[in-house]
Amino acid sequence: MTPPTWAAGDLAIETRALTKRFGQQTAVDAIDLAVPMGSVFGFLGPNGSGKTTSIRVMLGLAAATSGEVSLLGESMPGRLARVLPQVGALVEGPAFYPFLSGAANLRRLDTADRAAPGRTRRARVDRALDRVGLSNAAGKKVSAYSLGMKQRLGIANALLMPRRLLVLDEPTNGLDPQGTREVRALVRSLAGEGTTVFVSSHLLAEVEHMCTHAAIMSAGRLLVQGTLDELRAGESRVRVRTPDADAAIRVLAAAGLTAGLETPEVPARPGADPWVSAPLDADPQPAESLVAALVAAGVRVRGFQIDDASLEERFVALTGEGFDVVR
Ligand SMILES: Nc1ncnc2c1ncn2[C@@H]1O[C@H](COP(=O)(O)OP(=O)(O)O)[C@@H](O)[C@H]1O
Ligand SMILES: [Mg+2]
């Protein structure tokens, strides 16, 4: 494994009040993004929240209305020519010629990169195809590729040259579960080699599987960012299953908790015991003391659990809307 070539606190991407308007609409609204070097950073938000627009502006594919961007410590778009060779990107998929093979398409795209020496082109293309598991399909026409294979070919294109930063816009969009797993595994292995990966997604589960950090976008605004642990913090709940719901609510209230009866998402079996639950604050009472208090008050405890915060609850609370939660 290559040792890290950055110092703690270095940022791969930094934006300050980055804003992009289309006419009256503010698609990206003054976002301050801080993507640490070496992270796998999930850029999470529902469709239409401004992810692709932000990425296009960061990469210099579109001009910002206002605000600043730096990539790998260099100001954009001023230092674009210097920075871009170190950045691999997959945004809206490159245009492949369907009648050419995967390898021939990559050689064509590699030719367009003035930093890529022609002498080593074949070897470079073969290595990139190998990297994404397409060696066996290298000679097949792209028209015969599945969507997952095309997406991996797009990533191979981003990997032709050694990169310090990879920017992938919804790389698993439209993939079947197998293709999705392949892309996720690839992202993790690239990160393991020290490449910073910035990956957008509208799927929460995706970010939970792949990323060390995340930022949440909603309607053009950046709501929160940090490590996944930081984002999850402080939202756990205690849950009690009991036929004595009223008594349980009183006991939890006496312990300082705001308890209530849960409304099941799926109607409960008739006669099933209801669940009573309460959010736990940052410094909760130990679970055993809550159990002891419930039992001492004669509450028949038939189920007891502490649910740690899920990112999903946090995100729904922040955005006021659900994600397409596909696992
Ligand atoms: N070229 C454009 N012209 C006008 N509006 C656009 C353009 N590109 C994006 N938008 C609008 O900006 C908003 C954010 O879009 P986008 O960045 O594609 O979101 P996401 O990638 O999160 O789905 C959407 O309302 C979209 O319709
Ligand atoms: Mg998008």
Coordinates of C-alpha atoms and ligand atoms in Angstrom, one line a residue:
M1 CA 0.0 0.0 0.0
T2 CA 1.3 3.5 -0.9
P3 CA 1.9 5.6 2.2
P4 CA -0.3 8.7 2.5
T5 CA 1.3 11.7 0.8
W6 CA -0.7 14.4 2.6
A7 CA -0.7 15.9 6.0
A8 CA -3.5 15.6 8.5
G9 CA -6.0 18.4 7.9
D10 CA -5.3 18.7 4.2
L11 CA -8.4 19.0 2.1
A12 CA -8.9 17.3 -1.3
I13 CA -11.9 19.5 -2.0
E14 CA -12.8 22.8 -0.4
T15 CA -15.6 25.1 -1.4
R16 CA -16.4 28.5 0.2
A17 CA -20.0 29.8 -0.3
L18 CA -20.1 28.1 -3.6
T19 CA -23.3 29.1 -5.5
K20 CA -24.8 28.3 -8.8
R21 CA -28.0 29.8 -10.1
F22 CA -30.0 29.0 -13.2
G23 CA -32.1 32.0 -13.8
Q24 CA -34.2 32.5 -10.7
Q25 CA -33.4 29.1 -9.3
T26 CA -30.5 28.6 -6.9
A27 CA -29.4 25.0 -7.6
V28 CA -26.3 25.3 -5.3
D29 CA -26.7 27.6 -2.4
A30 CA -23.5 28.9 -0.7
I31 CA -22.1 25.5 0.2
D32 CA -18.9 25.1 2.3
L33 CA -17.7 21.7 1.6
A34 CA -14.5 20.3 3.3
V35 CA -13.4 16.9 2.0
P36 CA -10.4 15.5 3.9
M37 CA -7.6 13.9 1.9
G38 CA -7.8 10.1 2.1
S39 CA -11.5 10.0 2.8
V40 CA -14.3 8.2 0.9
F41 CA -16.7 11.1 1.0
G42 CA -20.4 10.5 0.3
F43 CA -22.2 13.5 -1.3
L44 CA -25.7 12.5 -0.3
G45 CA -29.0 14.1 -1.3
P46 CA -32.3 13.4 -3.0
N47 CA -32.6 13.8 -6.7
G48 CA -32.5 17.5 -7.7
S49 CA -30.7 18.6 -4.5
G50 CA -27.8 20.0 -6.5
K51 CA -25.1 17.3 -6.4
T52 CA -24.3 17.1 -10.1
T53 CA -24.3 20.8 -10.5
S54 CA -21.9 21.2 -7.6
I55 CA -19.6 18.5 -9.1
R56 CA -19.7 20.2 -12.5
V57 CA -18.7 23.5 -11.0
M58 CA -16.0 21.9 -8.9
L59 CA -14.4 20.3 -11.9
G60 CA -14.6 23.4 -14.0
L61 CA -17.3 22.0 -16.3
A62 CA -19.6 24.8 -15.4
A63 CA -18.9 28.3 -14.1
A64 CA -19.9 29.2 -10.5
T65 CA -22.2 32.1 -10.0
S66 CA -20.2 33.1 -6.9
G67 CA -18.0 31.5 -4.3
E68 CA -14.7 29.6 -4.4
V69 CA -13.4 26.1 -5.1
S70 CA -10.1 24.5 -4.4
L71 CA -9.1 21.1 -5.6
L72 CA -6.0 19.4 -4.1
G73 CA -5.0 22.8 -2.6
E74 CA -5.2 24.6 -5.9
S75 CA -7.7 27.3 -6.7
M76 CA -10.2 26.4 -9.5
P77 CA -10.9 27.1 -12.2
G78 CA -7.7 29.2 -12.4
R79 CA -5.4 26.2 -11.8
L80 CA -7.5 23.8 -13.8
A81 CA -4.7 22.7 -16.2
R82 CA -2.4 21.9 -13.3
V83 CA -5.0 20.1 -11.1
L84 CA -7.1 18.1 -13.6
P85 CA -4.4 15.5 -14.5
Q86 CA -4.5 14.4 -10.9
V87 CA -8.3 14.1 -10.8
G88 CA -10.2 11.3 -12.4
A89 CA -13.9 11.9 -12.9
L90 CA -17.1 10.1 -13.9
V91 CA -19.8 12.6 -14.5
E92 CA -22.8 11.6 -16.6
G93 CA -20.7 8.9 -18.1
P94 CA -18.3 9.6 -21.0
A95 CA -19.5 9.1 -24.5
F96 CA -18.4 5.7 -25.7
Y97 CA -18.6 4.5 -29.3
P98 CA -20.9 1.5 -29.3
F99 CA -19.2 -0.1 -32.3
L100 CA -15.7 0.0 -30.8
S101 CA -14.5 -2.3 -28.1
G102 CA -14.0 -1.2 -24.5
A103 CA -10.2 -1.2 -25.0
A104 CA -10.5 0.8 -28.3
N105 CA -12.7 3.3 -26.6
L106 CA -10.3 3.8 -23.7
R107 CA -7.3 4.1 -26.1
R108 CA -9.3 6.8 -28.0
L109 CA -10.0 8.7 -24.8
D110 CA -6.4 8.3 -23.6
T111 CA -5.2 9.8 -26.8
A112 CA -7.2 13.0 -26.0
D113 CA -5.2 13.3 -22.7
R114 CA -2.1 15.3 -23.6
A115 CA -0.4 14.3 -20.3
A116 CA -0.7 10.6 -21.3
P117 CA 2.4 9.3 -23.2
G118 CA 1.4 7.3 -26.4
R119 CA 4.3 4.8 -25.9
T120 CA 2.6 3.3 -22.8
R121 CA -1.0 3.7 -23.9
R122 CA -1.7 0.0 -24.5
A123 CA -0.3 -1.1 -21.2
R124 CA -2.1 1.8 -19.4
V125 CA -5.5 0.8 -21.0
D126 CA -5.0 -2.9 -20.1
R127 CA -4.1 -2.0 -16.5
A128 CA -7.2 0.2 -16.1
L129 CA -9.5 -2.5 -17.6
D130 CA -7.9 -5.0 -15.3
R131 CA -8.5 -2.7 -12.4
V132 CA -12.3 -2.6 -13.0
G133 CA -12.5 -6.3 -13.8
L134 CA -13.1 -5.9 -17.6
S135 CA -10.0 -7.6 -19.0
N136 CA -12.1 -10.5 -20.4
A137 CA -14.5 -8.1 -22.1
A138 CA -11.7 -5.7 -23.4
G139 CA -12.2 -6.8 -27.0
K140 CA -16.0 -6.8 -27.0
K141 CA -17.9 -4.0 -28.6
V142 CA -19.4 -1.6 -26.1
S143 CA -22.8 -2.1 -27.6
A144 CA -22.7 -5.6 -26.1
Y145 CA -21.8 -4.3 -22.6
S146 CA -24.3 -4.3 -19.7
L147 CA -25.0 -1.0 -18.0
G148 CA -22.7 -2.1 -15.1
M149 CA -19.9 -2.9 -17.6
K150 CA -20.3 0.6 -19.2
Q151 CA -20.2 2.2 -15.8
R152 CA -17.0 0.3 -14.9
L153 CA -15.6 1.3 -18.3
G154 CA -16.3 4.9 -17.3
I155 CA -14.4 4.3 -14.0
A156 CA -11.6 2.7 -15.9
N157 CA -11.4 5.8 -18.0
A158 CA -11.1 7.9 -14.8
L159 CA -8.3 5.6 -13.7
L160 CA -6.1 5.7 -16.9
M161 CA -3.6 7.9 -15.2
P162 CA -2.6 7.8 -11.5
R163 CA -5.0 10.0 -9.6
R164 CA -5.0 11.6 -6.2
L165 CA -8.7 12.3 -6.3
L166 CA -11.6 10.5 -8.0
V167 CA -14.9 12.2 -8.4
L168 CA -17.8 9.8 -9.2
D169 CA -21.3 11.1 -9.8
E170 CA -23.8 8.4 -8.9
P171 CA -21.6 5.6 -10.1
T172 CA -24.1 2.9 -9.2
N173 CA -27.1 4.6 -10.8
G174 CA -29.1 2.1 -12.9
L175 CA -26.9 -0.9 -11.9
D176 CA -28.3 -4.2 -10.8
P177 CA -27.3 -5.5 -7.4
Q178 CA -24.3 -7.4 -8.7
G179 CA -23.0 -4.3 -10.6
T180 CA -23.6 -2.2 -7.5
R181 CA -21.5 -4.6 -5.4
E182 CA -18.7 -4.5 -7.9
V183 CA -18.6 -0.7 -8.0
R184 CA -18.7 -0.4 -4.2
A185 CA -15.9 -2.9 -3.9
L186 CA -13.9 -1.0 -6.4
V187 CA -14.4 2.3 -4.6
R188 CA -13.2 0.7 -1.3
S189 CA -10.1 -0.8 -2.9
L190 CA -9.2 2.5 -4.5
A191 CA -9.6 4.2 -1.2
G192 CA -7.4 1.5 0.4
E193 CA -4.6 2.5 -2.0
G194 CA -4.8 6.1 -0.7
T195 CA -6.9 7.7 -3.4
T196 CA -9.4 10.2 -2.1
V197 CA -12.9 9.3 -3.5
F198 CA -15.7 11.8 -3.7
V199 CA -18.9 9.9 -4.6
S200 CA -22.4 11.3 -4.9
S201 CA -25.5 9.2 -4.3
H202 CA -29.2 9.6 -3.6
L203 CA -29.1 6.3 -1.7
L204 CA -28.4 6.4 2.0
A205 CA -27.5 2.7 2.2
E206 CA -24.9 3.2 -0.5
V207 CA -23.1 5.9 1.5
E208 CA -23.3 3.8 4.7
H209 CA -21.6 0.9 2.8
M210 CA -18.8 2.8 1.1
C211 CA -18.0 6.0 2.9
T212 CA -16.0 7.3 5.8
H213 CA -17.5 10.8 5.6
A214 CA -20.6 12.3 4.2
A215 CA -22.3 15.6 3.5
I216 CA -26.0 15.9 3.1
M217 CA -27.6 18.2 0.4
S218 CA -31.2 19.3 0.4
A219 CA -32.6 21.8 -2.1
G220 CA -29.2 23.2 -2.9
R221 CA -28.0 23.6 0.7
L222 CA -25.4 21.6 2.5
L223 CA -27.1 20.7 5.8
V224 CA -24.4 18.9 7.6
Q225 CA -21.0 17.1 7.0
G226 CA -18.6 15.0 9.0
T227 CA -17.6 11.4 9.6
L228 CA -20.4 8.9 9.5
D229 CA -20.0 8.5 13.3
E230 CA -20.3 12.2 13.8
L231 CA -23.4 12.3 11.7
R232 CA -25.0 9.5 13.6
A233 CA -24.3 10.8 17.0
G234 CA -26.8 11.4 19.8
E235 CA -30.0 10.0 18.4
S236 CA -30.5 6.6 20.1
R237 CA -33.7 5.4 21.6
V238 CA -34.8 3.1 24.3
R239 CA -37.7 0.7 23.3
V240 CA -39.8 -1.4 25.6
R241 CA -42.4 -4.0 24.5
T242 CA -45.0 -4.4 27.2
P243 CA -48.8 -4.9 27.7
D244 CA -48.5 -2.2 30.5
A245 CA -47.8 0.7 28.1
D246 CA -49.2 3.5 30.3
A247 CA -47.3 2.4 33.4
A248 CA -44.1 2.1 31.2
I249 CA -44.5 5.7 29.9
R250 CA -44.9 7.0 33.5
V251 CA -41.7 5.1 34.7
L252 CA -39.7 6.4 31.7
A253 CA -41.1 9.9 32.3
A254 CA -40.0 9.7 36.0
A255 CA -36.5 8.9 34.7
G256 CA -36.6 12.1 32.7
L257 CA -37.4 10.6 29.3
T258 CA -40.2 11.7 26.9
A259 CA -41.8 8.4 26.2
G260 CA -44.7 7.6 23.9
L261 CA -46.5 4.7 22.3
E262 CA -45.0 3.7 18.9
T263 CA -47.2 3.6 15.9
P264 CA -46.1 0.5 14.0
E265 CA -45.4 1.0 10.3
V266 CA -47.0 -2.3 9.6
P267 CA -50.2 -3.0 11.6
A268 CA -49.3 -5.2 14.5
R269 CA -50.8 -8.7 14.9
P270 CA -54.0 -8.4 17.0
G271 CA -53.3 -8.8 20.7
A272 CA -49.5 -8.2 20.2
D273 CA -47.9 -6.1 22.9
P274 CA -47.2 -2.5 21.9
W275 CA -43.8 -0.8 22.0
V276 CA -43.1 2.2 24.1
S277 CA -40.1 4.3 23.2
A278 CA -38.2 7.4 24.1
P279 CA -35.2 9.3 22.6
L280 CA -32.1 9.1 24.8
D281 CA -30.1 12.2 25.4
A282 CA -26.4 12.5 25.0
D283 CA -25.7 11.2 28.6
P284 CA -28.4 8.5 29.1
Q285 CA -29.1 6.5 32.2
P286 CA -27.7 3.0 32.1
A287 CA -30.1 0.5 30.4
E288 CA -30.1 -1.7 33.5
S289 CA -31.4 1.0 35.8
L290 CA -34.3 1.7 33.3
V291 CA -35.1 -2.1 33.3
A292 CA -34.9 -2.2 37.1
A293 CA -37.2 0.8 37.4
L294 CA -39.8 -0.7 35.0
V295 CA -39.7 -4.1 36.8
A296 CA -40.0 -2.4 40.2
A297 CA -43.1 -0.6 39.1
G298 CA -44.7 -3.9 38.0
V299 CA -44.3 -3.3 34.3
R300 CA -44.2 -6.7 32.4
V301 CA -41.1 -6.1 30.3
R302 CA -41.4 -8.5 27.3
G303 CA -38.9 -6.8 25.1
F304 CA -36.2 -4.2 25.8
Q305 CA -33.7 -2.6 23.4
I306 CA -31.5 0.4 22.9
D307 CA -31.5 1.4 19.2
D308 CA -28.5 3.3 18.1
A309 CA -29.2 6.2 15.8
S310 CA -29.4 5.3 12.2
L311 CA -28.2 7.7 9.6
E312 CA -31.6 7.3 7.9
E313 CA -33.5 8.8 10.9
R314 CA -31.0 11.6 11.1
F315 CA -31.2 12.4 7.4
V316 CA -35.0 12.3 7.3
A317 CA -35.1 14.6 10.3
L318 CA -32.7 17.0 8.6
T319 CA -34.2 17.0 5.1
G320 CA -37.8 16.4 6.0
E321 CA -38.0 13.9 3.2
G322 CA -37.2 10.3 2.7
F323 CA -34.5 8.9 0.5
D324 CA -35.1 6.2 -2.0
V325 CA -33.9 3.6 0.5
V326 CA -32.9 0.7 -1.8
R327 CA -30.5 -1.8 -0.2
Ligands
LIG1 N1 -28.3 23.2 -17.0 C1 -29.4 23.5 -16.2 N2 -30.3 24.4 -16.4 C2 -31.3 24.7 -15.6 N3 -31.5 24.1 -14.4 C3 -30.7 23.1 -14.1 C4 -29.5 22.7 -15.0 N4 -28.9 21.7 -14.4 C5 -29.5 21.4 -13.2 N5 -30.6 22.2 -13.1 C6 -31.5 22.2 -11.9 O1 -30.8 22.4 -10.7 C7 -31.3 21.6 -9.7 C8 -30.2 20.6 -9.2 O2 -30.0 19.6 -10.2 P1 -28.8 18.6 -10.1 O3 -27.5 19.3 -9.7 O4 -28.8 17.8 -11.3 O5 -29.3 17.7 -8.8 P2 -28.8 16.2 -8.4 O6 -27.6 15.8 -9.1 O7 -28.7 16.3 -6.9 O8 -30.0 15.3 -8.8 C9 -32.5 20.9 -10.3 O9 -33.6 21.5 -9.9 C10 -32.2 20.9 -11.8 O10 -33.4 20.9 -12.5
MG2 MG -27.2 14.2 -10.3

